[in-house]
GROMACS .gro file of N, CA and C in nm:
model
  531
    1UNK      N    1  -6.197   5.583  -0.811
    1UNK     CA    2  -6.205   5.561  -0.901
    1UNK      C    3  -6.376   5.469  -0.861
    2UNK      N    4  -6.454   5.505  -0.906
    2UNK     CA    5  -6.540   5.436  -0.902
    2UNK      C    6  -6.542   5.307  -1.019
    3UNK      N    7  -6.591   5.181  -1.044
    3UNK     CA    8  -6.584   5.085  -1.127
    3UNK      C    9  -6.655   5.135  -1.277
    4UNK      N   10  -6.759   5.253  -1.292
    4UNK     CA   11  -6.871   5.289  -1.403
    4UNK      C   12  -6.743   5.428  -1.478
    5UNK      N   13  -6.615   5.509  -1.387
    5UNK     CA   14  -6.613   5.599  -1.411
    5UNK      C   15  -6.489   5.583  -1.506
    6UNK      N   16  -6.503   5.692  -1.640
    6UNK     CA   17  -6.430   5.676  -1.777
    6UNK      C   18  -6.268   5.641  -1.753
    7UNK      N   19  -6.239   5.677  -1.620
    7UNK     CA   20  -6.033   5.629  -1.569
    7UNK      C   21  -6.053   5.445  -1.540
    8UNK      N   22  -6.130   5.400  -1.496
    8UNK     CA   23  -6.177   5.279  -1.500
    8UNK      C   24  -6.234   5.175  -1.657
    9UNK      N   25  -6.335   5.265  -1.671
    9UNK     CA   26  -6.278   5.219  -1.832
    9UNK      C   27  -6.200   5.225  -1.927
   10UNK      N   28  -6.129   5.328  -1.908
   10UNK     CA   29  -6.011   5.291  -1.996
   10UNK      C   30  -5.902   5.218  -1.921
   11UNK      N   31  -5.876   5.200  -1.764
   11UNK     CA   32  -5.800   5.051  -1.734
   11UNK      C   33  -5.793   4.912  -1.756
   12UNK      N   34  -5.934   4.945  -1.809
   12UNK     CA   35  -6.044   4.839  -1.848
   12UNK      C   36  -5.968   4.797  -2.014
   13UNK      N   37  -5.978   4.857  -2.055
   13UNK     CA   38  -5.954   4.873  -2.244
   13UNK      C   39  -5.820   4.870  -2.232
   14UNK      N   40  -5.743   4.936  -2.144
   14UNK     CA   41  -5.603   4.879  -2.130
   14UNK      C   42  -5.530   4.794  -2.115
   15UNK      N   43  -5.568   4.721  -2.010
   15UNK     CA   44  -5.587   4.617  -1.946
   15UNK      C   45  -5.584   4.436  -2.055
   16UNK      N   46  -5.681   4.495  -2.126
   16UNK     CA   47  -5.775   4.448  -2.254
   16UNK      C   48  -5.635   4.411  -2.407
   17UNK      N   49  -5.604   4.531  -2.447
   17UNK     CA   50  -5.547   4.599  -2.508
   17UNK      C   51  -5.375   4.503  -2.487
   18UNK      N   52  -5.360   4.523  -2.355
   18UNK     CA   53  -5.205   4.465  -2.332
   18UNK      C   54  -5.251   4.280  -2.329
   19UNK      N   55  -5.379   4.265  -2.300
   19UNK     CA   56  -5.414   4.088  -2.276
   19UNK      C   57  -5.398   4.045  -2.458
   20UNK      N   58  -5.449   4.157  -2.549
   20UNK     CA   59  -5.431   4.124  -2.705
   20UNK      C   60  -5.293   4.064  -2.713
   21UNK      N   61  -5.237   4.193  -2.711
   21UNK     CA   62  -5.106   4.215  -2.745
   21UNK      C   63  -5.019   4.066  -2.687
   22UNK      N   64  -5.045   4.002  -2.528
   22UNK     CA   65  -4.956   3.906  -2.509
   22UNK      C   66  -5.013   3.811  -2.630
   23UNK      N   67  -5.121   3.748  -2.680
   23UNK     CA   68  -5.158   3.696  -2.756
   23UNK      C   69  -5.110   3.759  -2.901
   24UNK      N   70  -5.061   3.824  -2.937
   24UNK     CA   71  -5.031   3.856  -3.026
   24UNK      C   72  -4.849   3.795  -3.014
   25UNK      N   73  -4.795   3.840  -2.987
   25UNK     CA   74  -4.651   3.782  -2.970
   25UNK      C   75  -4.593   3.669  -2.997
   26UNK      N   76  -4.647   3.611  -2.880
   26UNK     CA   77  -4.668   3.468  -2.887
   26UNK      C   78  -4.664   3.402  -3.061
   27UNK      N   79  -4.792   3.421  -3.061
   27UNK     CA   80  -4.831   3.412  -3.229
   27UNK      C   81  -4.701   3.423  -3.385
   28UNK      N   82  -4.707   3.635  -3.357
   28UNK     CA   83  -4.573   3.648  -3.404
   28UNK      C   84  -4.452   3.584  -3.426
   29UNK      N   85  -4.441   3.533  -3.315
   29UNK     CA   86  -4.268   3.429  -3.293
   29UNK      C   87  -4.286   3.316  -3.377
   30UNK      N   88  -4.409   3.252  -3.350
   30UNK     CA   89  -4.396   3.166  -3.448
   30UNK      C   90  -4.416   3.167  -3.545
   31UNK      N   91  -4.498   3.273  -3.628
   31UNK     CA   92  -4.518   3.296  -3.750
   31UNK      C   93  -4.341   3.308  -3.826
   32UNK      N   94  -4.290   3.429  -3.747
   32UNK     CA   95  -4.112   3.425  -3.805
   32UNK      C   96  -4.023   3.331  -3.760
   33UNK      N   97  -4.070   3.229  -3.707
   33UNK     CA   98  -3.972   3.044  -3.653
   33UNK      C   99  -4.037   2.989  -3.766
   34UNK      N  100  -4.155   2.949  -3.842
   34UNK     CA  101  -4.201   2.895  -3.976
   34UNK      C  102  -4.096   2.942  -4.062
   35UNK      N  103  -4.132   3.085  -4.028
   35UNK     CA  104  -4.063   3.212  -4.211
   35UNK      C  105  -3.928   3.180  -4.203
   36UNK      N  106  -3.804   3.202  -4.121
   36UNK     CA  107  -3.676   3.133  -4.133
   36UNK      C  108  -3.707   2.975  -4.114
   37UNK      N  109  -3.745   2.885  -4.132
   37UNK     CA  110  -3.740   2.735  -4.146
   37UNK      C  111  -3.798   2.747  -4.270
   38UNK      N  112  -3.855   2.815  -4.347
   38UNK     CA  113  -3.934   2.826  -4.484
   38UNK      C  114  -3.832   2.886  -4.598
   39UNK      N  115  -3.751   3.000  -4.518
   39UNK     CA  116  -3.596   3.071  -4.609
   39UNK      C  117  -3.493   2.964  -4.596
   40UNK      N  118  -3.461   2.884  -4.470
   40UNK     CA  119  -3.360   2.838  -4.421
   40UNK      C  120  -3.297   2.737  -4.534
   41UNK      N  121  -3.361   2.618  -4.529
   41UNK     CA  122  -3.332   2.539  -4.618
   41UNK      C  123  -3.243   2.445  -4.600
   42UNK      N  124  -3.149   2.398  -4.666
   42UNK     CA  125  -3.006   2.346  -4.649
   42UNK      C  126  -2.923   2.426  -4.580
   43UNK      N  127  -2.904   2.532  -4.598
   43UNK     CA  128  -2.776   2.613  -4.521
   43UNK      C  129  -2.874   2.680  -4.427
   44UNK      N  130  -2.979   2.639  -4.320
   44UNK     CA  131  -2.965   2.692  -4.178
   44UNK      C  132  -2.904   2.734  -4.116
   45UNK      N  133  -2.814   2.668  -4.088
   45UNK     CA  134  -2.709   2.694  -3.974
   45UNK      C  135  -2.621   2.792  -4.020
   46UNK      N  136  -2.602   2.827  -4.149
   46UNK     CA  137  -2.486   2.904  -4.207
   46UNK      C  138  -2.641   3.068  -4.193
   47UNK      N  139  -2.711   3.081  -4.226
   47UNK     CA  140  -2.796   3.180  -4.209
   47UNK      C  141  -2.812   3.229  -4.039
   48UNK      N  142  -2.830   3.149  -3.995
   48UNK     CA  143  -2.817   3.160  -3.850
   48UNK      C  144  -2.700   3.226  -3.810
   49UNK      N  145  -2.593   3.248  -3.868
   49UNK     CA  146  -2.474   3.234  -3.803
   49UNK      C  147  -2.467   3.412  -3.928
   50UNK      N  148  -2.532   3.404  -3.985
   50UNK     CA  149  -2.550   3.558  -4.098
   50UNK      C  150  -2.593   3.645  -4.013
   51UNK      N  151  -2.713   3.648  -3.913
   51UNK     CA  152  -2.733   3.710  -3.858
   51UNK      C  153  -2.660   3.816  -3.729
   52UNK      N  154  -2.558   3.763  -3.719
   52UNK     CA  155  -2.458   3.785  -3.651
   52UNK      C  156  -2.400   3.915  -3.705
   53UNK      N  157  -2.365   3.906  -3.837
   53UNK     CA  158  -2.313   4.051  -3.881
   53UNK      C  159  -2.411   4.178  -3.862
   54UNK      N  160  -2.553   4.198  -3.921
   54UNK     CA  161  -2.645   4.311  -3.822
   54UNK      C  162  -2.596   4.375  -3.691
   55UNK      N  163  -2.568   4.244  -3.594
   55UNK     CA  164  -2.526   4.391  -3.481
   55UNK      C  165  -2.324   4.452  -3.490
   56UNK      N  166  -2.279   4.341  -3.590
   56UNK     CA  167  -2.161   4.373  -3.566
   56UNK      C  168  -2.088   4.485  -3.677
   57UNK      N  169  -2.178   4.506  -3.806
   57UNK     CA  170  -2.165   4.658  -3.893
   57UNK      C  171  -2.270   4.757  -3.828
   58UNK      N  172  -2.339   4.751  -3.719
   58UNK     CA  173  -2.419   4.863  -3.588
   58UNK      C  174  -2.310   4.869  -3.557
   59UNK      N  175  -2.277   4.795  -3.479
   59UNK     CA  176  -2.230   4.862  -3.357
   59UNK      C  177  -2.026   4.861  -3.393
   60UNK      N  178  -1.963   4.827  -3.473
   60UNK     CA  179  -1.811   4.831  -3.525
   60UNK      C  180  -1.742   4.712  -3.471
   61UNK      N  181  -1.672   4.701  -3.422
   61UNK     CA  182  -1.534   4.613  -3.440
   61UNK      C  183  -1.608   4.578  -3.211
   62UNK      N  184  -1.633   4.438  -3.222
   62UNK     CA  185  -1.701   4.380  -3.050
   62UNK      C  186  -1.580   4.252  -3.074
   63UNK      N  187  -1.512   4.207  -2.952
   63UNK     CA  188  -1.513   4.144  -2.870
   63UNK      C  189  -1.655   3.977  -2.880
   64UNK      N  190  -1.603   3.817  -2.907
   64UNK     CA  191  -1.699   3.747  -2.924
   64UNK      C  192  -1.785   3.784  -2.807
   65UNK      N  193  -1.707   3.778  -2.707
   65UNK     CA  194  -1.820   3.797  -2.553
   65UNK      C  195  -1.902   3.910  -2.567
   66UNK      N  196  -1.871   4.013  -2.647
   66UNK     CA  197  -1.955   4.138  -2.607
   66UNK      C  198  -2.063   4.086  -2.720
   67UNK      N  199  -2.034   4.026  -2.866
   67UNK     CA  200  -2.139   4.012  -2.902
   67UNK      C  201  -2.203   3.901  -2.870
   68UNK      N  202  -2.200   3.841  -2.792
   68UNK     CA  203  -2.265   3.715  -2.757
   68UNK      C  204  -2.344   3.769  -2.680
   69UNK      N  205  -2.291   3.879  -2.581
   69UNK     CA  206  -2.367   3.946  -2.443
   69UNK      C  207  -2.487   3.983  -2.514
   70UNK      N  208  -2.475   4.093  -2.620
   70UNK     CA  209  -2.520   4.185  -2.683
   70UNK      C  210  -2.655   4.113  -2.802
   71UNK      N  211  -2.651   3.992  -2.862
   71UNK     CA  212  -2.743   3.908  -2.930
   71UNK      C  213  -2.854   3.849  -2.828
   72UNK      N  214  -2.785   3.819  -2.738
   72UNK     CA  215  -2.840   3.764  -2.569
   72UNK      C  216  -2.837   3.604  -2.663
   73UNK      N  217  -2.709   3.544  -2.650
   73UNK     CA  218  -2.686   3.438  -2.706
   73UNK      C  219  -2.611   3.390  -2.584
   74UNK      N  220  -2.601   3.223  -2.626
   74UNK     CA  221  -2.512   3.175  -2.540
   74UNK      C  222  -2.398   3.172  -2.600
   75UNK      N  223  -2.225   3.174  -2.573
   75UNK     CA  224  -2.115   3.241  -2.581
   75UNK      C  225  -2.078   3.108  -2.666
   76UNK      N  226  -2.125   2.975  -2.653
   76UNK     CA  227  -2.038   2.864  -2.737
   76UNK      C  228  -2.119   2.830  -2.911
   77UNK      N  229  -2.255   2.916  -2.867
   77UNK     CA  230  -2.316   2.897  -3.028
   77UNK      C  231  -2.296   3.053  -3.093
   78UNK      N  232  -2.255   3.129  -2.992
   78UNK     CA  233  -2.185   3.224  -3.155
   78UNK      C  234  -2.051   3.216  -3.129
   79UNK      N  235  -1.941   3.156  -3.050
   79UNK     CA  236  -1.858   3.130  -3.096
   79UNK      C  237  -1.824   2.997  -3.259
   80UNK      N  238  -1.948   2.921  -3.256
   80UNK     CA  239  -1.952   2.810  -3.367
   80UNK      C  240  -2.001   2.947  -3.467
   81UNK      N  241  -2.079   3.019  -3.482
   81UNK     CA  242  -2.166   3.075  -3.584
   81UNK      C  243  -2.011   3.199  -3.598
   82UNK      N  244  -1.931   3.234  -3.502
   82UNK     CA  245  -1.825   3.304  -3.574
   82UNK      C  246  -1.721   3.250  -3.622
   83UNK      N  247  -1.707   3.121  -3.571
   83UNK     CA  248  -1.627   3.043  -3.678
   83UNK      C  249  -1.622   3.000  -3.845
   84UNK      N  250  -1.804   2.980  -3.817
   84UNK     CA  251  -1.836   2.983  -3.953
   84UNK      C  252  -1.813   3.081  -4.049
   85UNK      N  253  -1.829   3.258  -4.035
   85UNK     CA  254  -1.828   3.323  -4.088
   85UNK      C  255  -1.706   3.378  -4.101
   86UNK      N  256  -1.574   3.358  -3.997
   86UNK     CA  257  -1.475   3.302  -4.051
   86UNK      C  258  -1.426   3.280  -4.138
   87UNK      N  259  -1.447   3.127  -4.148
   87UNK     CA  260  -1.396   3.026  -4.239
   87UNK      C  261  -1.494   3.097  -4.403
   88UNK      N  262  -1.575   3.179  -4.359
   88UNK     CA  263  -1.633   3.240  -4.513
   88UNK      C  264  -1.624   3.333  -4.557
   89UNK      N  265  -1.495   3.411  -4.447
   89UNK     CA  266  -1.460   3.529  -4.504
   89UNK      C  267  -1.538   3.677  -4.516
   90UNK      N  268  -1.651   3.592  -4.409
   90UNK     CA  269  -1.722   3.734  -4.402
   90UNK      C  270  -1.693   3.849  -4.259
   91UNK      N  271  -1.615   3.737  -4.161
   91UNK     CA  272  -1.627   3.808  -4.114
   91UNK      C  273  -1.433   3.812  -4.055
   92UNK      N  274  -1.338   3.896  -4.005
   92UNK     CA  275  -1.204   3.869  -3.955
   92UNK      C  276  -1.190   3.927  -3.841
   93UNK      N  277  -1.089   3.889  -3.756
   93UNK     CA  278  -1.049   3.907  -3.635
   93UNK      C  279  -0.957   3.997  -3.648
   94UNK      N  280  -0.941   4.082  -3.582
   94UNK     CA  281  -0.825   4.202  -3.536
   94UNK      C  282  -0.800   4.193  -3.413
   95UNK      N  283  -0.666   4.275  -3.388
   95UNK     CA  284  -0.612   4.272  -3.282
   95UNK      C  285  -0.701   4.336  -3.231
   96UNK      N  286  -0.715   4.368  -3.027
   96UNK     CA  287  -0.810   4.484  -3.002
   96UNK      C  288  -0.686   4.535  -2.924
   97UNK      N  289  -0.747   4.650  -2.970
   97UNK     CA  290  -0.587   4.789  -2.956
   97UNK      C  291  -0.588   4.829  -2.758
   98UNK      N  292  -0.685   4.755  -2.707
   98UNK     CA  293  -0.651   4.776  -2.525
   98UNK      C  294  -0.624   4.660  -2.519
   99UNK      N  295  -0.625   4.522  -2.624
   99UNK     CA  296  -0.534   4.437  -2.518
   99UNK      C  297  -0.550   4.328  -2.602
  100UNK      N  298  -0.401   4.314  -2.657
  100UNK     CA  299  -0.349   4.253  -2.728
  100UNK      C  300  -0.325   4.062  -2.745
  101UNK      N  301  -0.411   4.034  -2.645
  101UNK     CA  302  -0.454   3.912  -2.654
  101UNK      C  303  -0.562   3.881  -2.706
  102UNK      N  304  -0.641   3.961  -2.679
  102UNK     CA  305  -0.762   3.952  -2.749
  102UNK      C  306  -0.779   3.984  -2.853
  103UNK      N  307  -0.884   3.923  -2.983
  103UNK     CA  308  -0.940   3.987  -3.059
  103UNK      C  309  -1.076   4.068  -3.107
  104UNK      N  310  -1.104   4.127  -3.183
  104UNK     CA  311  -1.199   4.182  -3.197
  104UNK      C  312  -1.286   4.169  -3.377
  105UNK      N  313  -1.428   4.125  -3.383
  105UNK     CA  314  -1.443   4.049  -3.497
  105UNK      C  315  -1.505   4.212  -3.540
  106UNK      N  316  -1.501   4.175  -3.690
  106UNK     CA  317  -1.499   4.274  -3.759
  106UNK      C  318  -1.568   4.229  -3.954
  107UNK      N  319  -1.652   4.267  -3.991
  107UNK     CA  320  -1.713   4.245  -4.129
  107UNK      C  321  -1.627   4.280  -4.203
  108UNK      N  322  -1.653   4.177  -4.278
  108UNK     CA  323  -1.537   4.223  -4.426
  108UNK      C  324  -1.620   4.246  -4.553
  109UNK      N  325  -1.602   4.288  -4.616
  109UNK     CA  326  -1.656   4.371  -4.777
  109UNK      C  327  -1.769   4.284  -4.825
  110UNK      N  328  -1.666   4.111  -4.803
  110UNK     CA  329  -1.808   3.999  -4.839
  110UNK      C  330  -1.912   4.001  -4.751
  111UNK      N  331  -1.869   4.043  -4.616
  111UNK     CA  332  -1.933   4.018  -4.538
  111UNK      C  333  -2.058   4.121  -4.531
  112UNK      N  334  -2.031   4.295  -4.585
  112UNK     CA  335  -2.121   4.391  -4.579
  112UNK      C  336  -2.204   4.337  -4.720
  113UNK      N  337  -2.161   4.264  -4.818
  113UNK     CA  338  -2.220   4.229  -4.942
  113UNK      C  339  -2.329   4.099  -4.878
  114UNK      N  340  -2.299   4.038  -4.749
  114UNK     CA  341  -2.366   3.934  -4.764
  114UNK      C  342  -2.538   4.014  -4.689
  115UNK      N  343  -2.510   4.107  -4.607
  115UNK     CA  344  -2.601   4.178  -4.519
  115UNK      C  345  -2.680   4.267  -4.650
  116UNK      N  346  -2.594   4.314  -4.708
  116UNK     CA  347  -2.688   4.431  -4.808
  116UNK      C  348  -2.786   4.291  -4.859
  117UNK      N  349  -2.772   4.170  -4.901
  117UNK     CA  350  -2.853   4.073  -4.953
  117UNK      C  351  -3.008   4.083  -4.876
  118UNK      N  352  -2.952   4.015  -4.779
  118UNK     CA  353  -3.006   4.000  -4.641
  118UNK      C  354  -3.131   4.067  -4.613
  119UNK      N  355  -3.081   4.214  -4.634
  119UNK     CA  356  -3.168   4.308  -4.602
  119UNK      C  357  -3.257   4.298  -4.740
  120UNK      N  358  -3.219   4.306  -4.837
  120UNK     CA  359  -3.298   4.316  -4.925
  120UNK      C  360  -3.400   4.186  -4.957
  121UNK      N  361  -3.351   4.123  -4.904
  121UNK     CA  362  -3.442   4.031  -4.915
  121UNK      C  363  -3.517   4.049  -4.821
  122UNK      N  364  -3.540   4.099  -4.684
  122UNK     CA  365  -3.610   4.092  -4.613
  122UNK      C  366  -3.707   4.187  -4.654
  123UNK      N  367  -3.640   4.297  -4.716
  123UNK     CA  368  -3.734   4.415  -4.778
  123UNK      C  369  -3.826   4.343  -4.893
  124UNK      N  370  -3.767   4.260  -4.958
  124UNK     CA  371  -3.893   4.230  -5.040
  124UNK      C  372  -3.955   4.150  -5.014
  125UNK      N  373  -4.010   4.070  -4.906
  125UNK     CA  374  -4.080   3.998  -4.853
  125UNK      C  375  -4.152   4.069  -4.773
  126UNK      N  376  -4.102   4.200  -4.677
  126UNK     CA  377  -4.222   4.295  -4.633
  126UNK      C  378  -4.259   4.384  -4.694
  127UNK      N  379  -4.215   4.421  -4.865
  127UNK     CA  380  -4.266   4.452  -4.946
  127UNK      C  381  -4.437   4.421  -4.999
  128UNK      N  382  -4.379   4.296  -5.005
  128UNK     CA  383  -4.506   4.197  -5.070
  128UNK      C  384  -4.638   4.182  -4.963
  129UNK      N  385  -4.578   4.161  -4.828
  129UNK     CA  386  -4.644   4.089  -4.737
  129UNK      C  387  -4.729   4.249  -4.703
  130UNK      N  388  -4.687   4.355  -4.697
  130UNK     CA  389  -4.775   4.521  -4.706
  130UNK      C  390  -4.803   4.589  -4.828
  131UNK      N  391  -4.806   4.552  -4.908
  131UNK     CA  392  -4.818   4.563  -5.030
  131UNK      C  393  -4.953   4.685  -5.049
  132UNK      N  394  -5.075   4.594  -4.949
  132UNK     CA  395  -5.192   4.698  -4.945
  132UNK      C  396  -5.187   4.766  -4.827
  133UNK      N  397  -5.117   4.747  -4.744
  133UNK     CA  398  -5.135   4.870  -4.646
  133UNK      C  399  -5.113   5.007  -4.671
  134UNK      N  400  -5.207   5.094  -4.620
  134UNK     CA  401  -5.169   5.272  -4.620
  134UNK      C  402  -5.008   5.254  -4.578
  135UNK      N  403  -4.933   5.390  -4.644
  135UNK     CA  404  -4.829   5.386  -4.567
  135UNK      C  405  -4.856   5.450  -4.468
  136UNK      N  406  -4.957   5.528  -4.408
  136UNK     CA  407  -4.966   5.594  -4.269
  136UNK      C  408  -4.953   5.458  -4.171
  137UNK      N  409  -5.045   5.333  -4.171
  137UNK     CA  410  -5.038   5.232  -4.141
  137UNK      C  411  -4.904   5.170  -4.138
  138UNK      N  412  -4.808   5.133  -4.263
  138UNK     CA  413  -4.698   5.110  -4.234
  138UNK      C  414  -4.630   5.191  -4.145
  139UNK      N  415  -4.639   5.321  -4.151
  139UNK     CA  416  -4.475   5.408  -4.076
  139UNK      C  417  -4.528   5.405  -3.888
  140UNK      N  418  -4.670   5.452  -3.889
  140UNK     CA  419  -4.754   5.425  -3.747
  140UNK      C  420  -4.720   5.233  -3.710
  141UNK      N  421  -4.723   5.136  -3.772
  141UNK     CA  422  -4.648   5.043  -3.740
  141UNK      C  423  -4.500   5.002  -3.731
  142UNK      N  424  -4.451   5.054  -3.802
  142UNK     CA  425  -4.309   5.049  -3.785
  142UNK      C  426  -4.287   5.137  -3.653
  143UNK      N  427  -4.279   5.279  -3.620
  143UNK     CA  428  -4.247   5.309  -3.517
  143UNK      C  429  -4.306   5.286  -3.361
  144UNK      N  430  -4.411   5.221  -3.403
  144UNK     CA  431  -4.495   5.169  -3.252
  144UNK      C  432  -4.399   5.021  -3.235
  145UNK      N  433  -4.363   4.942  -3.372
  145UNK     CA  434  -4.255   4.794  -3.342
  145UNK      C  435  -4.137   4.845  -3.276
  146UNK      N  436  -4.090   4.927  -3.320
  146UNK     CA  437  -3.953   4.952  -3.266
  146UNK      C  438  -3.954   4.947  -3.132
  147UNK      N  439  -4.069   5.077  -3.097
  147UNK     CA  440  -4.061   5.115  -2.946
  147UNK      C  441  -4.090   4.960  -2.877
  148UNK      N  442  -4.161   4.907  -2.898
  148UNK     CA  443  -4.230   4.779  -2.834
  148UNK      C  444  -4.083   4.718  -2.859
  149UNK      N  445  -4.044   4.711  -2.884
  149UNK     CA  446  -3.881   4.582  -2.981
  149UNK      C  447  -3.764   4.661  -2.823
  150UNK      N  448  -3.777   4.817  -2.825
  150UNK     CA  449  -3.669   4.912  -2.763
  150UNK      C  450  -3.686   4.856  -2.642
  151UNK      N  451  -3.845   4.892  -2.593
  151UNK     CA  452  -3.888   4.888  -2.429
  151UNK      C  453  -3.871   4.713  -2.385
  152UNK      N  454  -3.886   4.641  -2.438
  152UNK     CA  455  -3.865   4.462  -2.391
  152UNK      C  456  -3.733   4.460  -2.402
  153UNK      N  457  -3.656   4.530  -2.480
  153UNK     CA  458  -3.494   4.499  -2.493
  153UNK      C  459  -3.465   4.532  -2.322
  154UNK      N  460  -3.543   4.671  -2.328
  154UNK     CA  461  -3.431   4.755  -2.210
  154UNK      C  462  -3.491   4.686  -2.043
  155UNK      N  463  -3.607   4.607  -2.108
  155UNK     CA  464  -3.638   4.492  -1.963
  155UNK      C  465  -3.590   4.387  -1.949
  156UNK      N  466  -3.462   4.338  -2.033
  156UNK     CA  467  -3.418   4.231  -2.012
  156UNK      C  468  -3.316   4.248  -1.898
  157UNK      N  469  -3.310   4.128  -1.817
  157UNK     CA  470  -3.228   4.158  -1.689
  157UNK      C  471  -3.061   4.133  -1.729
  158UNK      N  472  -3.000   4.270  -1.623
  158UNK     CA  473  -2.858   4.239  -1.696
  158UNK      C  474  -2.792   4.206  -1.813
  159UNK      N  475  -2.807   4.232  -1.932
  159UNK     CA  476  -2.751   4.280  -2.024
  159UNK      C  477  -2.837   4.408  -2.067
  160UNK      N  478  -2.708   4.468  -2.173
  160UNK     CA  479  -2.702   4.585  -2.193
  160UNK      C  480  -2.796   4.532  -2.335
  161UNK      N  481  -2.909   4.638  -2.383
  161UNK     CA  482  -2.957   4.666  -2.449
  161UNK      C  483  -2.935   4.663  -2.602
  162UNK      N  484  -2.927   4.603  -2.706
  162UNK     CA  485  -2.920   4.676  -2.832
  162UNK      C  486  -2.999   4.763  -2.873
  163UNK      N  487  -2.853   4.872  -2.908
  163UNK     CA  488  -2.940   5.010  -2.996
  163UNK      C  489  -3.062   4.959  -3.078
  164UNK      N  490  -3.158   5.059  -3.128
  164UNK     CA  491  -3.197   5.039  -3.238
  164UNK      C  492  -3.123   5.040  -3.346
  165UNK      N  493  -3.158   4.957  -3.468
  165UNK     CA  494  -3.079   5.006  -3.642
  165UNK      C  495  -3.052   5.128  -3.679
  166UNK      N  496  -3.002   5.205  -3.683
  166UNK     CA  497  -2.963   5.302  -3.735
  166UNK      C  498  -2.896   5.353  -3.908
  167UNK      N  499  -2.961   5.369  -3.982
  167UNK     CA  500  -2.842   5.396  -4.126
  167UNK      C  501  -2.726   5.460  -4.069
  168UNK      N  502  -2.633   5.372  -4.038
  168UNK     CA  503  -2.506   5.396  -4.069
  168UNK      C  504  -2.373   5.381  -4.158
  169UNK      N  505  -2.237   5.469  -4.174
  169UNK     CA  506  -2.181   5.445  -4.312
  169UNK      C  507  -2.212   5.330  -4.339
  170UNK      N  508  -2.169   5.208  -4.257
  170UNK     CA  509  -2.125   5.050  -4.320
  170UNK      C  510  -2.290   4.982  -4.328
  171UNK      N  511  -2.377   5.061  -4.275
  171UNK     CA  512  -2.544   5.005  -4.319
  171UNK      C  513  -2.584   5.063  -4.467
  172UNK      N  514  -2.482   5.126  -4.491
  172UNK     CA  515  -2.572   5.210  -4.625
  172UNK      C  516  -2.537   5.109  -4.704
  173UNK      N  517  -2.636   5.052  -4.832
  173UNK     CA  518  -2.602   4.970  -4.939
  173UNK      C  519  -2.459   5.048  -5.055
  174UNK      N  520  -2.420   4.986  -5.086
  174UNK     CA  521  -2.307   4.995  -5.180
  174UNK      C  522  -2.280   5.074  -5.210
  175UNK      N  523  -2.415   5.143  -5.317
  175UNK     CA  524  -2.382   5.210  -5.404
  175UNK      C  525  -2.394   5.358  -5.339
  176UNK      N  526  -2.447   5.362  -5.193
  176UNK     CA  527  -2.442   5.497  -5.153
  176UNK      C  528  -2.291   5.541  -5.045
  177UNK      N  529  -2.235   5.431  -5.093
  177UNK     CA  530  -2.109   5.448  -4.911
  177UNK      C  531  -2.013   5.551  -4.995
   0.00000   0.00000   0.00000
């Protein structure tokens, strides 16, 4: 393949696009961090714990260690967050049917209500941000962003990637259950 061939040009274009993406991802993470800080206010620790409700609702009852692995977080941090969720009545511990010495974490009705509230907040914010977007552009971004997140997660060493969110019975808004 010569430097002026169409394949070389497409290779160079691809490399330029990957370089641009590599610049946008840290920018995206900084913006998300700033948004989290803005939304958090005085209850930022509680809000950080609430994010654990999402994988618990999607995956069903999990051991705390499995939850920590799933979200790629330090077990001690997850332990503190789980304790807060249990104290607030958003999660309860149930005996693990395969090992009575262990427990699994289950989202309570109050936890599902908190999830519904978080989802509504996220959706409202994204609705506002994308209000002027063409629906096709929004659908394309959603598909490609999901693919990117899946592929990045699949490349993480030594951990099982969290499956992409799907709408399950436990994820459905209360009125649709």
